[in-house]
Tab-separated table of C-alpha atoms in Angstrom:
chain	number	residue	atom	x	y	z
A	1	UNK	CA	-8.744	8.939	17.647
A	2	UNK	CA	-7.144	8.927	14.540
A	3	UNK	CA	-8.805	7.701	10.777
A	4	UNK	CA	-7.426	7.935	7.538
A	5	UNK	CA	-10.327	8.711	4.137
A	6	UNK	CA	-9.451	8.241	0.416
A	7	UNK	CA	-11.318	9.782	-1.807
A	8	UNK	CA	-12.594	7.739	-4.441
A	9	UNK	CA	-12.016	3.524	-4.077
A	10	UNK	CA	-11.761	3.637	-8.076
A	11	UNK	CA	-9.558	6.019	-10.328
A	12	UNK	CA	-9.107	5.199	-13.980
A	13	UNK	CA	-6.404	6.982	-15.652
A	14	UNK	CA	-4.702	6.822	-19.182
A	15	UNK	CA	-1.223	6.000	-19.778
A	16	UNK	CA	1.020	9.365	-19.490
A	17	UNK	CA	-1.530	10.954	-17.677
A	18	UNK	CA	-1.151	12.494	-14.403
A	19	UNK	CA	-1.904	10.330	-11.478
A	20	UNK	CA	-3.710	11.283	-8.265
A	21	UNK	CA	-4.956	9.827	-4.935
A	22	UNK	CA	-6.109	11.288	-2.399
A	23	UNK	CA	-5.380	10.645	1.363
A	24	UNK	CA	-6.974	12.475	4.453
A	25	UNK	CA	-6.375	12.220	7.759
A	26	UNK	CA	-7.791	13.283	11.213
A	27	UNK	CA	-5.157	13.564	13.701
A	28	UNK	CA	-4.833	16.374	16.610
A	29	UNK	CA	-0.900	16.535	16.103
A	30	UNK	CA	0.951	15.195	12.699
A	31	UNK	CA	1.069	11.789	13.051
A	32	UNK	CA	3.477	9.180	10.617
A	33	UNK	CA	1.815	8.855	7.686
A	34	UNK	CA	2.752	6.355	4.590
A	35	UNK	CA	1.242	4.787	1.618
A	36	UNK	CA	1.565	1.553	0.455
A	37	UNK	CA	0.565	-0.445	-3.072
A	38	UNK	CA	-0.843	-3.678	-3.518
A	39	UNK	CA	-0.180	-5.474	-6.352
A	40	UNK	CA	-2.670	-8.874	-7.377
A	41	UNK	CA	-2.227	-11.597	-5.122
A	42	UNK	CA	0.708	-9.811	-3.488
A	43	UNK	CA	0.769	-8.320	0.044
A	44	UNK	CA	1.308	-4.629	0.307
A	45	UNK	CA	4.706	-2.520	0.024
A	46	UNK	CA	5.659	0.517	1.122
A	47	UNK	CA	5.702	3.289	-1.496
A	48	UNK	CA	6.906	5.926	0.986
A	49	UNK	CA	6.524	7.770	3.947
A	50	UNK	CA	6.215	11.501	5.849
A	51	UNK	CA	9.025	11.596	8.221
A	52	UNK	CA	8.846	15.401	8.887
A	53	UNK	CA	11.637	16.138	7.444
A	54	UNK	CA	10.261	17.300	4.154
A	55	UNK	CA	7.018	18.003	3.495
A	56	UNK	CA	7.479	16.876	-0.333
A	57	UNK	CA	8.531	13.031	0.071
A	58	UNK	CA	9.584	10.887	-2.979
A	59	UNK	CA	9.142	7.167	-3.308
A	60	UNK	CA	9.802	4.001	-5.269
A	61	UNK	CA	8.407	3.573	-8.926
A	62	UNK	CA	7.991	7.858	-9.410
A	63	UNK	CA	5.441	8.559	-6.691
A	64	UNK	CA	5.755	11.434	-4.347
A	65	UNK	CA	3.148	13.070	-1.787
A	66	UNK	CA	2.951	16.397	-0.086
A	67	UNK	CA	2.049	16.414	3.672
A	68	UNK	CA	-0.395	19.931	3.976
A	69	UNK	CA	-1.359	20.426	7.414
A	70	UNK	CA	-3.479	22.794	6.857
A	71	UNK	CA	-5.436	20.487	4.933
A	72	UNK	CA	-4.785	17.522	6.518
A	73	UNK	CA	-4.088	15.950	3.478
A	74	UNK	CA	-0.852	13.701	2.180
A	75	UNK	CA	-1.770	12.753	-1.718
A	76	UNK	CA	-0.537	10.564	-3.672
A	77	UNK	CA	0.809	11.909	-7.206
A	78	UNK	CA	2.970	10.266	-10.176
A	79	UNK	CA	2.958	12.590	-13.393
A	80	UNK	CA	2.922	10.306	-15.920
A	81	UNK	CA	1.220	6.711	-15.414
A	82	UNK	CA	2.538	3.579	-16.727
A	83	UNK	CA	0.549	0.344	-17.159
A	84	UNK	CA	1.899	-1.443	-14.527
A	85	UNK	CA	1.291	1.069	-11.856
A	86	UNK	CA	-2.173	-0.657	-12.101
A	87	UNK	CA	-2.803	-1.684	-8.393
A	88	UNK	CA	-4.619	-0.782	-4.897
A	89	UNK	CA	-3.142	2.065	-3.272
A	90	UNK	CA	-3.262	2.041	0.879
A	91	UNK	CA	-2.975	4.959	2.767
A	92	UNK	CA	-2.216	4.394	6.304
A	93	UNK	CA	-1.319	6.523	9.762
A	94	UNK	CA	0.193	5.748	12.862
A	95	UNK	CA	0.054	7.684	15.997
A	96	UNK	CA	1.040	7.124	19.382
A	97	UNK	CA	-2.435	8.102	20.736
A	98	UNK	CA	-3.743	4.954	19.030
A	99	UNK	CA	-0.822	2.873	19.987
A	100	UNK	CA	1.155	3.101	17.575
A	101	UNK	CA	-1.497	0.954	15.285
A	102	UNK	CA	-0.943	1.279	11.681
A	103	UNK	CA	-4.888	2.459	10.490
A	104	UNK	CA	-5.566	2.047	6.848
A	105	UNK	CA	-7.504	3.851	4.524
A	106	UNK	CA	-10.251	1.854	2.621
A	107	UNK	CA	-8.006	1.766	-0.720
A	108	UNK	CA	-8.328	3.232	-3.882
A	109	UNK	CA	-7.730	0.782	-6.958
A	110	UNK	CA	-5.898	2.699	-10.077
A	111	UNK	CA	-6.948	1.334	-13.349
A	112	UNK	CA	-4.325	2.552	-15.954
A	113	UNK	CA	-5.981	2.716	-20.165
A	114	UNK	CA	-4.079	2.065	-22.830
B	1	UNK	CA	17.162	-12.451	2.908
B	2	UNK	CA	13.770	-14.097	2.525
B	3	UNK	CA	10.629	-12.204	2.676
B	4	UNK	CA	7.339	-12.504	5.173
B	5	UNK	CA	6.156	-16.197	4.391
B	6	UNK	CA	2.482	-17.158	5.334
B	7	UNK	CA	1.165	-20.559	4.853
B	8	UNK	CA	-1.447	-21.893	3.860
B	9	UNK	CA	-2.032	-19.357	0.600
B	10	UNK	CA	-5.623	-20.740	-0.008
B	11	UNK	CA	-8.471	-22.315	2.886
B	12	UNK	CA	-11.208	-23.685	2.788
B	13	UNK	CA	-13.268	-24.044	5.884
B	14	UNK	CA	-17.096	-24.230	6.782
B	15	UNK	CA	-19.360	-22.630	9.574
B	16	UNK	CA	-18.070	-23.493	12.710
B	17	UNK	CA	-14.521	-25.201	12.648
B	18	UNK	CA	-11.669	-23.254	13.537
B	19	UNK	CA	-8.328	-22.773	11.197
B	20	UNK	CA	-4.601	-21.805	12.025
B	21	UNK	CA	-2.377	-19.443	9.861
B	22	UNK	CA	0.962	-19.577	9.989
B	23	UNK	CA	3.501	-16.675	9.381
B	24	UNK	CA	7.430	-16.920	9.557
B	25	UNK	CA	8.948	-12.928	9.897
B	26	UNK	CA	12.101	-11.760	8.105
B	27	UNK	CA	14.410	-13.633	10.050
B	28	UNK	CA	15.886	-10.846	12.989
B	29	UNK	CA	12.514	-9.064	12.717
B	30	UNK	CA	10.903	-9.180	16.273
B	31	UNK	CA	7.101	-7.819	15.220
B	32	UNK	CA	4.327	-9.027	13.232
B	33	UNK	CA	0.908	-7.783	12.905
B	34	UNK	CA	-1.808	-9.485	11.458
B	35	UNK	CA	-4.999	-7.725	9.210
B	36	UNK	CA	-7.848	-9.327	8.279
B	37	UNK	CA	-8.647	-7.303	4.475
B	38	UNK	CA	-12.114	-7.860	3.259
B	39	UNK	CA	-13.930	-5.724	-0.342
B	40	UNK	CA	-15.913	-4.196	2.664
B	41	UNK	CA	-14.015	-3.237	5.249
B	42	UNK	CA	-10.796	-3.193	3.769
B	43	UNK	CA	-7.697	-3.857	6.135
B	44	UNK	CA	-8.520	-4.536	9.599
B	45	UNK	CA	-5.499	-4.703	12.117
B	46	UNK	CA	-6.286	-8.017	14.258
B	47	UNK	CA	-3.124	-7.879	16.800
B	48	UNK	CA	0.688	-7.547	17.172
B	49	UNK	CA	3.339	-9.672	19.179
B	50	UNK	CA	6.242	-8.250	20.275
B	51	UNK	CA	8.841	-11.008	21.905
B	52	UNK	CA	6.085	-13.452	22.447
B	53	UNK	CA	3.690	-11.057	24.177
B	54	UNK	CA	0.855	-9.415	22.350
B	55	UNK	CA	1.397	-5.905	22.361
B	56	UNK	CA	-1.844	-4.535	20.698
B	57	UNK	CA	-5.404	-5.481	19.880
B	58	UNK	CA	-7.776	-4.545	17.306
B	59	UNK	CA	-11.394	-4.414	17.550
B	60	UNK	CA	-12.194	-8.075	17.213
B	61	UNK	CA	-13.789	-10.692	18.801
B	62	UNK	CA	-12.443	-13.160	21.318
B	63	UNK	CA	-12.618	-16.215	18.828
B	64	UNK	CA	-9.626	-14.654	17.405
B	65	UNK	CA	-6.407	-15.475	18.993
B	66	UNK	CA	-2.740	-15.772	18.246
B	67	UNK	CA	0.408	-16.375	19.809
B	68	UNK	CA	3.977	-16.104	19.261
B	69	UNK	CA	7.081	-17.941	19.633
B	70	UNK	CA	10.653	-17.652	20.779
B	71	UNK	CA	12.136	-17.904	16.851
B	72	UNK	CA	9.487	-14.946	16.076
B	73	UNK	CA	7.011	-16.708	14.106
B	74	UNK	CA	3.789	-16.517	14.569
B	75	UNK	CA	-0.012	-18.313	14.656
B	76	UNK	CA	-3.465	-16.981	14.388
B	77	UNK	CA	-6.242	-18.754	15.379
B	78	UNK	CA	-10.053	-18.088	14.209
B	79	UNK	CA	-12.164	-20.174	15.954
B	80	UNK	CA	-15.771	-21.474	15.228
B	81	UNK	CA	-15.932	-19.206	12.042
B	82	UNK	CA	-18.659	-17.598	10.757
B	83	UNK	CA	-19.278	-16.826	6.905
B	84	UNK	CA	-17.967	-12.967	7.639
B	85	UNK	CA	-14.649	-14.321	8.822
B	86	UNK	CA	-14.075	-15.218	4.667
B	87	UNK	CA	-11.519	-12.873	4.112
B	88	UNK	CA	-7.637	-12.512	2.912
B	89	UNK	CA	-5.422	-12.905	6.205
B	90	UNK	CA	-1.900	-10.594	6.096
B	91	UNK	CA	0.647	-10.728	8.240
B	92	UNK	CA	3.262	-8.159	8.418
B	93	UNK	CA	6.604	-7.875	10.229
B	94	UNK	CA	9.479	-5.071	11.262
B	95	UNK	CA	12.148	-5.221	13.119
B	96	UNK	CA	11.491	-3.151	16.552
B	97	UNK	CA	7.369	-3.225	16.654
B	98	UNK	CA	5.914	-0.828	13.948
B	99	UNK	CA	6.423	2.137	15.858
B	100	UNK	CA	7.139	5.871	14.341
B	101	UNK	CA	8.481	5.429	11.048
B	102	UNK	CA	8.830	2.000	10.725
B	103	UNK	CA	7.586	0.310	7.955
B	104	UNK	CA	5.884	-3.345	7.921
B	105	UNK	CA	6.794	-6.053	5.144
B	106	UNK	CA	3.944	-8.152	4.615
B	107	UNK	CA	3.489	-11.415	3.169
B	108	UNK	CA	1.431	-12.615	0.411
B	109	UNK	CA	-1.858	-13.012	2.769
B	110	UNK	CA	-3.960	-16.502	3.601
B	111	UNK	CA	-6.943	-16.216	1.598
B	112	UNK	CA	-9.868	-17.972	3.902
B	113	UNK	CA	-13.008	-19.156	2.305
B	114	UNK	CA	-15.990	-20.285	5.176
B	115	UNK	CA	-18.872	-22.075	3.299
C-alpha cells in the first residue's frame, strides 16, 4: 500500500528566504508523484510532477523538487519566497497497486513574513 | 475553456437529511473524482466515474453515493449526514481517468456545514 507524510503541517518563512517542504513516500517501486497548492477558497492546482524523466523537475511560480529514491523523498523547494506563495501545499502519489488513486499527504500550510 | 464548476459553493444541512453536489468537468474531460477535505483528515478520495461507471472507491461508507451522466457531469450524494460529514467537498476532473501522469483540475469545492 502506498502513503504519502509531510513533515511539518505549518512552515513560516520570511520573504526571500529559502522555501522547503517536505514530502515522503512509501512505495515498493517509484510510483507518480506530484504536488499541488491550494490557494484560500480555491481548489488545488498542480505545481508539478515526477515523470521519470528527470529526477530534478521544475514547476509553475519557481518551485522545483528532487525525486531521491534512496530516500524516498520528493521535496518541495523555491529559493526565494514571495508573499503570495502563502498557501497549503499537497503532496500526492499515485500507483497502480492502489488503483491508480491519487493519495494525498495531510498538507503543509506556508506562512510567508514580511 | 471553462474550468471544473461545482455548485452549490456553501450548505447548510442538519443531522440526518441528505444533500446533492453537483460538478460539471472541463467539457471533453471523461473523469472526475470527488474528496471529501476536512482540518483532520485532510483530503479523502470518495470515488471516480469513468463513462458513467464508477471506477474506484475510497474508504467510505455506503451513505455516500454518486453517479454520472452521459455529458460527464457528475452528482454526489451524502445521505442521512452526520455532524463528521461537515467538510469541504472537491471534485476534480482529467481527461482519460487520472491514471500515470495525469493531472486532475479541481473545482472550487462545496463547503457542507451539518448542524
Amino acid at each position: 500500500a502506498q502513503s504519502v507524510t509531510q513533515l511539518g503541517s505549518h512552515v513560516s518563512v520570511s520573504e526571500g528566504a529559502l522555501v522547503l517542504l517536505r514530502c515522503n513516500y512509501s512505495s515498493s517501486v517509484p510510483p507518480y508523484l506530484f504536488w499541488y497548492v491550494q490557494y484560500p477558497n480555491q481548489g488545488l492546482q498542480l505545481l508539478l510532477k515526477y515523470t521519470s524523466a528527470a529526477t530534478l523537475v521544475k514547476g509553475i511560480n519557481g518551485f522545483e523538487a528532487e525525486f531521491k529514491k534512496s530516500e524516498t523523498s520528493f521535496h518541495l523547494t523555491k529559493p526565494s519566497a514571495h508573499m503570495s506563495d502563502a498557501a497549503e501545499y499537497f503532496c500526492a502519489v499515485r500507483e497502480k497497486s492502489s488503483g491508480d488513486k491519487l493519495t494525498f499527504g495531510t498538507g503543509t500550510r506556508l506562512a510567508v513574513r514580511p | 475553456k471553462a474550468g471544473v464548476t461545482q455548485t452549490p459553493r456553501y450548505l447548510i444541512k442538519t443531522r440526518g437529511q441528505q444533500v446533492t453536489l453537483s460538478c460539471s468537468p472541463i467539457s471533453g474531460h471523461r473523469s472526475v473524482s470527488w474528496y471529501q477535505q476536512t482540518p483532520g483528515q485532510g483530503l479523502q478520495f470518495l470515488f471516480e466515474y469513468f463513462s458513467e461507471t464508477q471506477r474506484n472507491k475510497g474508504n467510505f461508507p455506503g451513505r455516500f453515493s454518486g453517479r454520472q451522466f452521459s455529458n460527464s457531469r457528475s452528482e454526489m450524494n451524502v445521505s442521512t449526514l452526520e455532524l463528521g460529514d461537515s467538510a469541504l467537498y472537491l471534485c476534480a476532473s482529467s481527461f482519460i481517468g487520472g491514471t500515470g501522469y495525469e493531472k486532475l483540475f479541481f473545482g472550487s469545492g462545496t463547503q457542507l456545514s451539518v448542524l
